[in-house]
Short mmCIF file of C-alpha atoms and ligand atoms in Angstrom, two decimals:
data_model
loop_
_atom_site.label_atom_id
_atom_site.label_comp_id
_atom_site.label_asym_id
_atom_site.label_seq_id
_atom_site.Cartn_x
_atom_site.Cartn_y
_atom_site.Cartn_z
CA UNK H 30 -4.56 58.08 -53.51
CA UNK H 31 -2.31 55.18 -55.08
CA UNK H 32 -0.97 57.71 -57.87
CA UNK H 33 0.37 59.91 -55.43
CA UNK H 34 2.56 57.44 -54.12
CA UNK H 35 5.99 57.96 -54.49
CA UNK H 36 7.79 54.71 -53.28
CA UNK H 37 9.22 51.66 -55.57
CA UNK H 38 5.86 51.01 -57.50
CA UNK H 39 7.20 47.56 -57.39
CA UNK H 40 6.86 47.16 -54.55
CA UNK H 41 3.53 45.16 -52.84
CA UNK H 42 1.12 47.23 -51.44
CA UNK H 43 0.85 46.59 -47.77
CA UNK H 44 -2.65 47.86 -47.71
CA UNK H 45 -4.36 44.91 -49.81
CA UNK H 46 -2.48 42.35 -47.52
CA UNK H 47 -5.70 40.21 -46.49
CA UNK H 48 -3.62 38.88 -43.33
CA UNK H 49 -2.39 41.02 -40.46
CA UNK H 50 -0.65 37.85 -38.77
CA UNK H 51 1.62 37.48 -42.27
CA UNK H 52 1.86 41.42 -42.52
CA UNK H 53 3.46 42.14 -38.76
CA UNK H 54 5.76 38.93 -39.40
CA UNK H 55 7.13 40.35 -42.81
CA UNK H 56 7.29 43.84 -40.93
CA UNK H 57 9.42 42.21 -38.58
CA UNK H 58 11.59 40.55 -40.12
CA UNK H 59 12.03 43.35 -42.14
CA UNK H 60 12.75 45.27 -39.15
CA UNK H 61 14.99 43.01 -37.72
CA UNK H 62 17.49 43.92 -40.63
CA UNK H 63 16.94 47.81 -40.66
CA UNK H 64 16.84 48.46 -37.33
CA UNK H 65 20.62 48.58 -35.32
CA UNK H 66 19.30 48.27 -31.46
CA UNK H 67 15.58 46.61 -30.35
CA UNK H 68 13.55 46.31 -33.43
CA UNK H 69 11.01 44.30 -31.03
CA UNK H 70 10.81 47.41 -28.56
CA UNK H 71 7.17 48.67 -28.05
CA UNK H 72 5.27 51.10 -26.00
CA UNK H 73 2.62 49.23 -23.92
CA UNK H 74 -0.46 51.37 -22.60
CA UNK H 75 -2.21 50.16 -19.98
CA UNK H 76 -5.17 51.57 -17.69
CA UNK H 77 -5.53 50.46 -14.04
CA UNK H 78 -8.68 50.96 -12.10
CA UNK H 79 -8.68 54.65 -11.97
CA UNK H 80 -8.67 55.09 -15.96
CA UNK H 81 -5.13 56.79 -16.34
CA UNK H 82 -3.03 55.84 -18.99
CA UNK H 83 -0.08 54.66 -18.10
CA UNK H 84 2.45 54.03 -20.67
CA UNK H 85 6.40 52.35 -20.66
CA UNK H 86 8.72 50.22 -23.23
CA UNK H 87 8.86 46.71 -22.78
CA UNK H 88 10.20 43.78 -25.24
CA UNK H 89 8.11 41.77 -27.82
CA UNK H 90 8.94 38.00 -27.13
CA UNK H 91 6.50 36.30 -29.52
CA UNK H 92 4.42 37.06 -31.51
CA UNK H 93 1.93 34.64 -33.70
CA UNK H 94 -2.17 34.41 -34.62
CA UNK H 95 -3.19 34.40 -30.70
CA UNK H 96 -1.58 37.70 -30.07
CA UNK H 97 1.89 39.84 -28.48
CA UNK H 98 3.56 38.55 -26.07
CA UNK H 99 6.35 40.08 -23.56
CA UNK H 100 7.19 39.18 -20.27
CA UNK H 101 7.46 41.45 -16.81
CA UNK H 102 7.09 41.47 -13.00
CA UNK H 103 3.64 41.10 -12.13
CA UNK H 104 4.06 42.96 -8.99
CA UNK H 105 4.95 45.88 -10.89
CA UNK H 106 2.74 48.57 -11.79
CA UNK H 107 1.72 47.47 -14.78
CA UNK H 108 1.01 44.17 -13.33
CA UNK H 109 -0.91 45.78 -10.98
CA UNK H 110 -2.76 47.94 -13.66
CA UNK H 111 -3.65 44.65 -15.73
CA UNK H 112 -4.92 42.52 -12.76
CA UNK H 113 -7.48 45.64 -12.42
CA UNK H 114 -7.99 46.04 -15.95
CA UNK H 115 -6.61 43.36 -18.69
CA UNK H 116 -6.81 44.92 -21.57
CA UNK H 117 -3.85 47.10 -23.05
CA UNK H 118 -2.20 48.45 -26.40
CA UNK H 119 0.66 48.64 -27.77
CA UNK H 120 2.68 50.37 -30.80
CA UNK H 121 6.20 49.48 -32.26
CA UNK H 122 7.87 52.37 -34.29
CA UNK H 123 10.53 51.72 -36.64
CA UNK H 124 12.64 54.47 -37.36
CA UNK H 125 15.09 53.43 -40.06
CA UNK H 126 11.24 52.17 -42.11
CA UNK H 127 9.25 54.84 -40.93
CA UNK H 128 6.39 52.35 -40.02
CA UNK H 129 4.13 52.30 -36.93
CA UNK H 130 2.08 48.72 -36.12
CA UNK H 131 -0.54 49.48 -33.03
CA UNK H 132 -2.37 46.82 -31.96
CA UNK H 133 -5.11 46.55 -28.88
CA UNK H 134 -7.05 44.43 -26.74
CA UNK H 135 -7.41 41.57 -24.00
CA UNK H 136 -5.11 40.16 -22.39
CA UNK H 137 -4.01 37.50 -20.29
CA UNK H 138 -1.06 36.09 -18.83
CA UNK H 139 1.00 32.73 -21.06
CA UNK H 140 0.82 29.39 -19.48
CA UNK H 141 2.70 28.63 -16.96
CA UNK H 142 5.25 26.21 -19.32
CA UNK H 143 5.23 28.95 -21.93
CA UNK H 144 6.45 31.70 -19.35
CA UNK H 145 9.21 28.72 -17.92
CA UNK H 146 10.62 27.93 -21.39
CA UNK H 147 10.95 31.66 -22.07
CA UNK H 148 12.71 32.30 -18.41
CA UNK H 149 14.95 29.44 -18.78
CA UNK H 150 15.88 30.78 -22.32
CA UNK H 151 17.41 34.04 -20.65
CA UNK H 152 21.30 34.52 -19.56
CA UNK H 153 21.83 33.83 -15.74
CA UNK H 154 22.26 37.39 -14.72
CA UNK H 155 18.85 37.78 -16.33
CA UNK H 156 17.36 35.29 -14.49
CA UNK H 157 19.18 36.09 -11.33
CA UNK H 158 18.05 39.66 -11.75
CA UNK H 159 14.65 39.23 -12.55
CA UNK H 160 14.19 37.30 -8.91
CA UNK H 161 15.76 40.07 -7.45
CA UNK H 162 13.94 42.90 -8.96
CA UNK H 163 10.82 44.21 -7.16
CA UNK H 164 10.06 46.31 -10.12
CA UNK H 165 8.23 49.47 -9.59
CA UNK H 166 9.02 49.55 -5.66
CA UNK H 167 11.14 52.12 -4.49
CA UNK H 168 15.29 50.89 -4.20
CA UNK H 169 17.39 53.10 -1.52
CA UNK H 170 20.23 52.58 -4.04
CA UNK H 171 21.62 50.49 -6.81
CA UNK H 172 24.20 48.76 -4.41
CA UNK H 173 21.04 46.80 -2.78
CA UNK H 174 20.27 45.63 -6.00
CA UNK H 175 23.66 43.90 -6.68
CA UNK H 176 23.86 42.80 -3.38
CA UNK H 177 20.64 41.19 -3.63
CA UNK H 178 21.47 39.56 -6.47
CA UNK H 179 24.98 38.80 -5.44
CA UNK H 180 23.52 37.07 -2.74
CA UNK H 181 21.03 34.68 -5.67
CA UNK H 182 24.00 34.33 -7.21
CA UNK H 183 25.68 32.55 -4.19
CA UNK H 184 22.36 30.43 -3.35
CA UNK H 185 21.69 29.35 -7.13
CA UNK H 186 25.22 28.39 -7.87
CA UNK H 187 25.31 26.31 -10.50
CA UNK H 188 22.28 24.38 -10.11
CA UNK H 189 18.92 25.38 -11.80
CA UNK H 190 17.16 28.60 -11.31
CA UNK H 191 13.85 28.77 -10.70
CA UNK H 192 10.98 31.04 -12.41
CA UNK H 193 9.80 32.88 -9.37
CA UNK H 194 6.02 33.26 -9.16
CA UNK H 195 6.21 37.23 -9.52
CA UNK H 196 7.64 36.78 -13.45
CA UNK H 197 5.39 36.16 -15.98
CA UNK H 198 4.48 36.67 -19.67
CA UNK H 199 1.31 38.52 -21.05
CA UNK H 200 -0.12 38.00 -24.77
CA UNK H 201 -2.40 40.57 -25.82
CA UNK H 202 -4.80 39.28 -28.05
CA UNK H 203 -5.32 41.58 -30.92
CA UNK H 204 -9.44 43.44 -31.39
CA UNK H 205 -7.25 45.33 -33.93
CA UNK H 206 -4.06 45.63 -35.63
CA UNK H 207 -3.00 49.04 -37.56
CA UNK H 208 -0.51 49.60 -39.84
CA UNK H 209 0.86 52.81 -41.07
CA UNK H 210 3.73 53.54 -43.80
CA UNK H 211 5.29 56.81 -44.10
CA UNK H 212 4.10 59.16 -47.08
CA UNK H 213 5.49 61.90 -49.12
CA UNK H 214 3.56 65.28 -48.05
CA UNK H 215 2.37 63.24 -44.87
CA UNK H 216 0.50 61.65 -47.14
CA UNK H 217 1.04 57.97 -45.37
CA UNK H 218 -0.62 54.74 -46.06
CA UNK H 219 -2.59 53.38 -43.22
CA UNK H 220 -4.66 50.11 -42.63
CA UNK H 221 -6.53 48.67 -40.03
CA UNK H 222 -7.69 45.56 -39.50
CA UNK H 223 -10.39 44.51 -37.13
CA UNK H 224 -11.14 40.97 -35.56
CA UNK H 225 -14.72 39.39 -36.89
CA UNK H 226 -14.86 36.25 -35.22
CA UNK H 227 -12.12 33.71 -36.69
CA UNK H 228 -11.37 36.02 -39.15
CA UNK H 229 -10.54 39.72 -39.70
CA UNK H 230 -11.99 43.15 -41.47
CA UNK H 231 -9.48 45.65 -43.42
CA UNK H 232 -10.25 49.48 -43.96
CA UNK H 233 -8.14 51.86 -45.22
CA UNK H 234 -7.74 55.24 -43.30
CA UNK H 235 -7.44 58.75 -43.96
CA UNK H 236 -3.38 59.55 -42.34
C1 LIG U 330 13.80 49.26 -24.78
C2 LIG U 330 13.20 48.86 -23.44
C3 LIG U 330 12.75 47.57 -23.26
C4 LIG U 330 12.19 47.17 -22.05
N1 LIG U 330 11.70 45.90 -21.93
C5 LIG U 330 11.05 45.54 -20.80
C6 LIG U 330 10.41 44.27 -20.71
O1 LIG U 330 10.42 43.46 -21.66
N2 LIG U 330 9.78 43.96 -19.55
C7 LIG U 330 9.73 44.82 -18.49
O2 LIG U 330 9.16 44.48 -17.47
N3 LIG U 330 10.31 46.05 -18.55
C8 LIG U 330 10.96 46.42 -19.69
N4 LIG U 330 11.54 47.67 -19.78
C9 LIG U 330 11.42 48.59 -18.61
C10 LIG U 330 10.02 49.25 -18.64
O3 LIG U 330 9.98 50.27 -19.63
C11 LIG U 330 9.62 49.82 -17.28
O4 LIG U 330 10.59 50.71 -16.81
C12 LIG U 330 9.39 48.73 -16.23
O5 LIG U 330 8.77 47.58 -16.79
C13 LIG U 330 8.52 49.24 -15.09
O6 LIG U 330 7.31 49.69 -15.61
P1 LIG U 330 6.01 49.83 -14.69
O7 LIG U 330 6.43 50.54 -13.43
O8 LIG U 330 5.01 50.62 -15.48
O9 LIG U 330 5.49 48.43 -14.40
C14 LIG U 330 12.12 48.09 -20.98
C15 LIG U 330 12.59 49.40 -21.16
C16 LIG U 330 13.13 49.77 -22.38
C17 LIG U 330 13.58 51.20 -22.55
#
């Protein structure tokens, strides 16, 4: 398999990394630079109690040995879907590399201070609109929105702005965590590594 690879021979072979944690950080960062809007964009699956798969974008917020986290309405439908069922997956494709990371398992919502920090980080309007936003429900039209938060806007003024109780963020704590490089002939380079207790297993896959 290795001969028939075409890329820089130079260049380190993703598939003997030993440590998926080091891997998705270089992958990012590397991403970061090639990609020009939302390198941390990634589909997140998620099954509620009826077993469909349900499947939307959201951001990737942090990421670091406990897991993937991003941050959403709880009352949505895919809070919904993970109060009935927390467990999810997710996959980030970068275009501009031609990489795919997927990753799956449990998850569970950040502490409370982690999920404050985070919504205190964001731009007013962010905030403002986030407390407005009863994601997933159905809106008449988009001038309720803005007066809703027009209305936030006027009862926050400049004094401090509250996480409401409905925002949140979820890490998904990694079973697994698969990486795949494009190939020449489709002939890509794919690795997946499994948790064993504290540490993890690597296989190579056929593409
Ligand atoms: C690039 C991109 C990033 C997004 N990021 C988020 C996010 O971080 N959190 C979020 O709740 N929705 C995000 N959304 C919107 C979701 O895709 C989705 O429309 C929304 O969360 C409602 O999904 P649900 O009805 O399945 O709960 C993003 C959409 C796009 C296209």
């Amino acid at each position: 398999m290795d001969q028939l690879r075409t890329d820089d021979p130079k260049r380190v072979d993703f598939t003997l990394s030993e440590d998926p944690v080091a891997l998705f950080a270089t992958w990012m960062t590397e991403a970061e630079a090639a990609e020009p809007e939302d390198p941390n964009a990634m589909a997140l699956a998620t099954a509620g109690s009826d077993g469909l798969p349900d499947v939307r974008m959201v951001l990737l917020k942090g990421f670091d040995a406990r897991g993937f986290v991003f941050y959403t309405n709880t009352q949505s439908t895919k809070g919904e879907e993970l109060a009935q069922n927390p467990q999810a997956a997710l996959v980030l494709h970068w275009k501009s590399l031609r990489r795919q990371v997927r990753a799956r398992g449990p998850i569970a919502p950040v502490t409370a201070e982690e999920a404050d920090a985070y919504f205190q980080s964001r731009r007013r309007e962010s905030r403002l609109g986030a407390i407005a936003s009863q994601q997933s429900r159905p809106l008449a039209d988009r001038a309720t929105l803005m007066k809703a938060v027009a209305e936030l806007s006027e009862r926050y003024g400049d004094g401090p702005i509250p996480r409401p109780a409905h925002w949140t963020g979820f890490r998904i704590a990694p079973v697994s965590i698969e990486f795949w490089q494009n190939g020449d002939f489709r002939l890509h380079d794919r690795v997946r590594f499994t948790r064993t207790g504290e540490g993890w297993s690597r296989a190579r896959l056929y593409p």
